[in-house]
């Protein structure tokens, strides 16, 4: 089955700086890669996703890049703000017809004012 | 739409008692997923349904766990008998179709004493 590794497990950045979180996956048939943000006491919420037919996707201060050859994808947050502090999870979904998401272990991001 | 609704939000019970967690998916979503989140094991998929039919229950830890979806707007996850190691946050998520975004509920925090 799919295996997703996520690094780092914790990340602290100064407000206004950029943050990068990286994930690798094992199943070359995976074709859908969402990123979720989980705030304290809440369920994970989708913030951005990418499919295997594109290499990069951007939404305001958030971007995701995908390298299918190397089987890794990354989340980039620019101009970080205190409200970006949360736990972020990457996930991968295997070939079409398999609706299961495999999640990474999470990154606790802290924005230092 | 109100999003995915879960009840109760918190449950404290004693070992050996039966616990029932409830979920109402987003209207019109065909897929429903049950996850468990712990510090040690992260987010684990327990079971998922498509059009009220269980598709994959390979993540259900043991026979003490059971899940049902009697109709498109309601699902339950039951633990009988409960054990302290079942203490975790249980999330329900729904999705419009296979390979699509999963929307998570707020979770139920279960504590088994």
Short mmCIF file of C-alpha atoms in Angstrom, two decimals:
data_model
loop_
_atom_site.label_atom_id
_atom_site.label_comp_id
_atom_site.label_asym_id
_atom_site.label_seq_id
_atom_site.Cartn_x
_atom_site.Cartn_y
_atom_site.Cartn_z
CA UNK A 1 0.00 0.00 0.00
CA UNK A 2 0.84 3.68 -0.09
CA UNK A 3 3.31 5.16 2.41
CA UNK A 4 3.63 8.91 2.93
CA UNK A 5 6.51 10.50 4.83
CA UNK A 6 6.38 14.12 5.97
CA UNK A 7 9.13 16.46 7.18
CA UNK A 8 9.77 18.30 9.37
CA UNK A 9 7.58 17.29 12.29
CA UNK A 10 7.86 20.77 13.80
CA UNK A 11 8.70 24.08 12.19
CA UNK A 12 9.02 27.55 13.67
CA UNK A 13 9.36 30.62 11.45
CA UNK A 14 9.33 34.35 12.01
CA UNK A 15 6.19 36.14 10.96
CA UNK A 16 6.57 37.29 7.39
CA UNK A 17 9.06 34.59 6.45
CA UNK A 18 8.29 31.56 4.28
CA UNK A 19 7.59 28.01 5.43
CA UNK A 20 8.14 24.83 3.43
CA UNK A 21 6.86 21.36 4.30
CA UNK A 22 7.91 18.32 2.27
CA UNK A 23 6.32 14.93 1.67
CA UNK A 24 7.36 11.81 -0.22
CA UNK A 25 5.15 8.95 -1.32
CA UNK A 26 5.83 5.40 -2.37
CA UNK A 27 3.10 4.43 -4.85
CA UNK A 28 3.90 5.71 -8.33
CA UNK A 29 0.22 5.27 -9.24
CA UNK A 30 -0.84 7.99 -6.79
CA UNK A 31 -2.41 10.89 -8.60
CA UNK A 32 -4.09 13.15 -6.06
CA UNK A 33 -2.24 15.08 -3.33
CA UNK A 34 -4.21 17.26 -0.91
CA UNK A 35 -2.91 19.35 1.97
CA UNK A 36 -4.94 19.80 5.14
CA UNK A 37 -4.65 22.33 7.96
CA UNK A 38 -5.79 21.32 11.42
CA UNK A 39 -6.31 23.91 14.12
CA UNK A 40 -6.59 23.01 17.78
CA UNK A 41 -9.85 21.23 18.56
CA UNK A 42 -10.99 21.12 14.94
CA UNK A 43 -11.06 18.66 12.10
CA UNK A 44 -8.58 18.86 9.20
CA UNK A 45 -9.57 21.37 6.53
CA UNK A 46 -8.41 21.23 2.92
CA UNK A 47 -6.24 24.22 1.99
CA UNK A 48 -4.92 23.22 -1.42
CA UNK A 49 -4.58 20.14 -3.59
CA UNK A 50 -2.79 19.07 -6.75
CA UNK A 51 -3.31 16.33 -9.28
CA UNK A 52 -0.63 14.48 -11.16
CA UNK A 53 -1.21 16.29 -14.44
CA UNK A 54 0.19 19.57 -13.09
CA UNK A 55 3.52 20.44 -11.46
CA UNK A 56 2.54 23.49 -9.43
CA UNK A 57 -0.57 25.17 -8.10
CA UNK A 58 -0.88 28.45 -6.27
CA UNK A 59 -3.61 30.07 -4.20
CA UNK A 60 -2.64 33.48 -2.80
CA UNK A 61 0.11 32.85 -0.21
CA UNK A 62 -0.05 29.06 -0.52
CA UNK A 63 1.52 26.94 -3.25
CA UNK A 64 2.08 23.26 -3.80
CA UNK A 65 4.68 21.68 -6.09
CA UNK A 66 4.75 18.11 -7.33
CA UNK A 67 7.66 16.11 -8.72
CA UNK A 68 6.28 12.79 -9.95
CA UNK A 69 9.66 11.47 -11.02
CA UNK A 70 11.07 11.88 -7.54
CA UNK A 71 7.71 11.11 -5.91
CA UNK A 72 7.65 14.12 -3.69
CA UNK A 73 5.47 17.17 -3.19
CA UNK A 74 5.82 20.28 -1.08
CA UNK A 75 3.71 22.98 0.55
CA UNK A 76 4.99 26.54 0.45
CA UNK A 77 3.51 29.31 2.58
CA UNK A 78 4.81 32.81 1.93
CA UNK A 79 4.48 35.94 4.09
CA UNK A 80 3.46 33.84 7.07
CA UNK A 81 0.98 35.23 9.59
CA UNK A 82 0.11 34.18 13.16
CA UNK A 83 -3.10 32.53 11.95
CA UNK A 84 -1.00 30.13 9.88
CA UNK A 85 0.04 28.41 13.12
CA UNK A 86 -1.50 24.93 13.00
CA UNK A 87 -0.72 21.31 12.17
CA UNK A 88 -0.44 20.59 8.46
CA UNK A 89 -0.96 17.17 6.88
CA UNK A 90 -0.10 16.01 3.41
CA UNK A 91 -1.89 13.06 1.86
CA UNK A 92 -1.76 10.90 -1.24
CA UNK A 93 -4.39 8.90 -3.03
CA UNK A 94 -3.56 5.87 -5.10
CA UNK A 95 -4.81 4.97 -8.53
CA UNK A 96 -8.25 5.84 -9.73
CA UNK A 97 -10.96 3.73 -8.15
CA UNK A 98 -9.26 3.65 -4.77
CA UNK A 99 -10.78 6.40 -2.67
CA UNK A 100 -8.48 5.96 0.33
CA UNK A 101 -6.22 8.81 1.38
CA UNK A 102 -2.94 8.00 3.11
CA UNK A 103 -1.86 10.81 5.42
CA UNK A 104 1.57 11.98 6.46
CA UNK A 105 2.38 12.28 10.15
CA UNK A 106 1.85 16.03 10.28
CA UNK A 107 3.94 19.19 10.76
CA UNK A 108 3.30 21.52 13.65
CA UNK A 109 3.95 25.01 12.28
CA UNK A 110 4.47 27.86 14.74
CA UNK A 111 4.65 31.45 13.54
CA UNK A 112 6.73 33.63 15.86
CA UNK A 113 5.40 37.22 16.04
CA UNK B 1 -24.54 23.67 4.00
CA UNK B 2 -23.72 23.01 7.66
CA UNK B 3 -20.82 20.71 6.83
CA UNK B 4 -20.24 17.31 8.37
CA UNK B 5 -21.92 17.03 11.75
CA UNK B 6 -20.65 14.74 14.50
CA UNK B 7 -22.05 13.95 17.91
CA UNK B 8 -21.23 13.89 20.68
CA UNK B 9 -18.22 16.25 20.61
CA UNK B 10 -16.85 14.75 23.80
CA UNK B 11 -17.49 11.36 25.37
CA UNK B 12 -16.10 10.04 28.62
CA UNK B 13 -16.93 6.47 29.53
CA UNK B 14 -15.67 3.61 31.60
CA UNK B 15 -13.92 0.55 30.30
CA UNK B 16 -16.37 -2.11 29.18
CA UNK B 17 -19.15 0.29 28.26
CA UNK B 18 -20.64 0.58 24.78
CA UNK B 19 -19.89 3.78 22.89
CA UNK B 20 -21.76 5.04 19.83
CA UNK B 21 -20.45 7.89 17.71
CA UNK B 22 -22.69 9.56 15.16
CA UNK B 23 -22.13 11.34 11.88
CA UNK B 24 -24.25 13.25 9.40
CA UNK B 25 -22.43 13.75 6.08
CA UNK B 26 -22.85 16.69 3.74
CA UNK B 27 -26.02 16.28 1.72
CA UNK B 28 -25.39 14.80 -1.70
CA UNK B 29 -22.02 13.28 -0.82
CA UNK B 30 -21.74 9.64 -1.84
CA UNK B 31 -18.73 8.71 0.28
CA UNK B 32 -18.36 8.62 4.05
CA UNK B 33 -15.14 7.91 5.92
CA UNK B 34 -14.38 7.20 9.58
CA UNK B 35 -10.89 8.09 10.88
CA UNK B 36 -9.18 7.81 14.23
CA UNK B 37 -6.46 10.27 15.32
CA UNK B 38 -3.92 9.62 18.08
CA UNK B 39 -0.54 11.10 18.84
CA UNK B 40 1.16 7.77 18.33
CA UNK B 41 -0.50 6.63 15.10
CA UNK B 42 -1.66 9.88 13.51
CA UNK B 43 -4.74 9.80 11.25
CA UNK B 44 -5.89 6.28 10.49
CA UNK B 45 -8.72 5.34 8.15
CA UNK B 46 -11.02 2.85 9.86
CA UNK B 47 -13.74 2.24 7.27
CA UNK B 48 -15.44 3.94 4.37
CA UNK B 49 -18.81 3.69 2.64
CA UNK B 50 -19.99 4.37 -0.90
CA UNK B 51 -23.73 4.94 -1.28
CA UNK B 52 -24.29 3.49 2.20
CA UNK B 53 -22.38 0.29 1.41
CA UNK B 54 -19.16 -0.50 3.32
CA UNK B 55 -16.31 -0.71 0.81
CA UNK B 56 -13.19 -1.20 2.92
CA UNK B 57 -13.11 -1.97 6.62
CA UNK B 58 -9.52 -3.18 6.73
CA UNK B 59 -8.62 -0.37 9.12
CA UNK B 60 -11.09 -1.43 11.80
CA UNK B 61 -8.81 -2.48 14.66
CA UNK B 62 -10.80 -5.46 15.90
CA UNK B 63 -14.23 -6.98 16.25
CA UNK B 64 -15.13 -4.61 19.05
CA UNK B 65 -15.53 -1.93 16.39
CA UNK B 66 -18.49 -1.82 14.02
CA UNK B 67 -19.91 0.81 11.68
CA UNK B 68 -23.22 1.19 9.93
CA UNK B 69 -24.78 3.55 7.45
CA UNK B 70 -28.53 2.89 7.38
CA UNK B 71 -29.21 5.80 5.02
CA UNK B 72 -27.44 8.53 3.08
CA UNK B 73 -27.63 11.04 5.90
CA UNK B 74 -26.52 9.04 8.93
CA UNK B 75 -23.71 6.77 10.05
CA UNK B 76 -22.63 5.30 13.39
CA UNK B 77 -19.38 3.92 14.72
CA UNK B 78 -19.83 1.64 17.69
CA UNK B 79 -17.26 0.29 20.13
CA UNK B 80 -18.38 -2.56 22.36
CA UNK B 81 -16.83 -3.14 24.82
CA UNK B 82 -14.65 -0.04 25.01
CA UNK B 83 -11.07 -0.13 26.31
CA UNK B 84 -8.71 2.64 27.49
CA UNK B 85 -6.58 2.22 24.33
CA UNK B 86 -9.60 3.29 22.28
CA UNK B 87 -9.19 6.82 23.65
CA UNK B 88 -8.67 9.08 20.62
CA UNK B 89 -10.37 11.67 18.45
CA UNK B 90 -12.68 10.09 15.91
CA UNK B 91 -13.41 11.99 12.71
CA UNK B 92 -16.04 11.48 10.10
CA UNK B 93 -15.49 12.86 6.60
CA UNK B 94 -17.57 12.89 3.44
CA UNK B 95 -16.78 13.32 -0.22
CA UNK B 96 -18.94 14.02 -3.30
CA UNK B 97 -17.29 11.24 -5.30
CA UNK B 98 -14.29 8.94 -5.38
CA UNK B 99 -11.00 10.74 -5.77
CA UNK B 100 -12.51 14.03 -4.65
CA UNK B 101 -11.92 16.30 -1.68
CA UNK B 102 -12.82 14.88 1.72
CA UNK B 103 -14.56 17.25 4.12
CA UNK B 104 -13.99 16.52 7.79
CA UNK B 105 -16.31 16.98 10.72
CA UNK B 106 -15.20 18.53 14.03
CA UNK B 107 -14.51 15.14 15.59
CA UNK B 108 -15.52 13.31 18.76
CA UNK B 109 -12.97 13.18 21.55
CA UNK B 110 -13.39 9.81 23.28
CA UNK B 111 -11.88 9.10 26.66
CA UNK B 112 -12.20 5.59 28.09
CA UNK B 113 -11.29 5.38 31.76
#
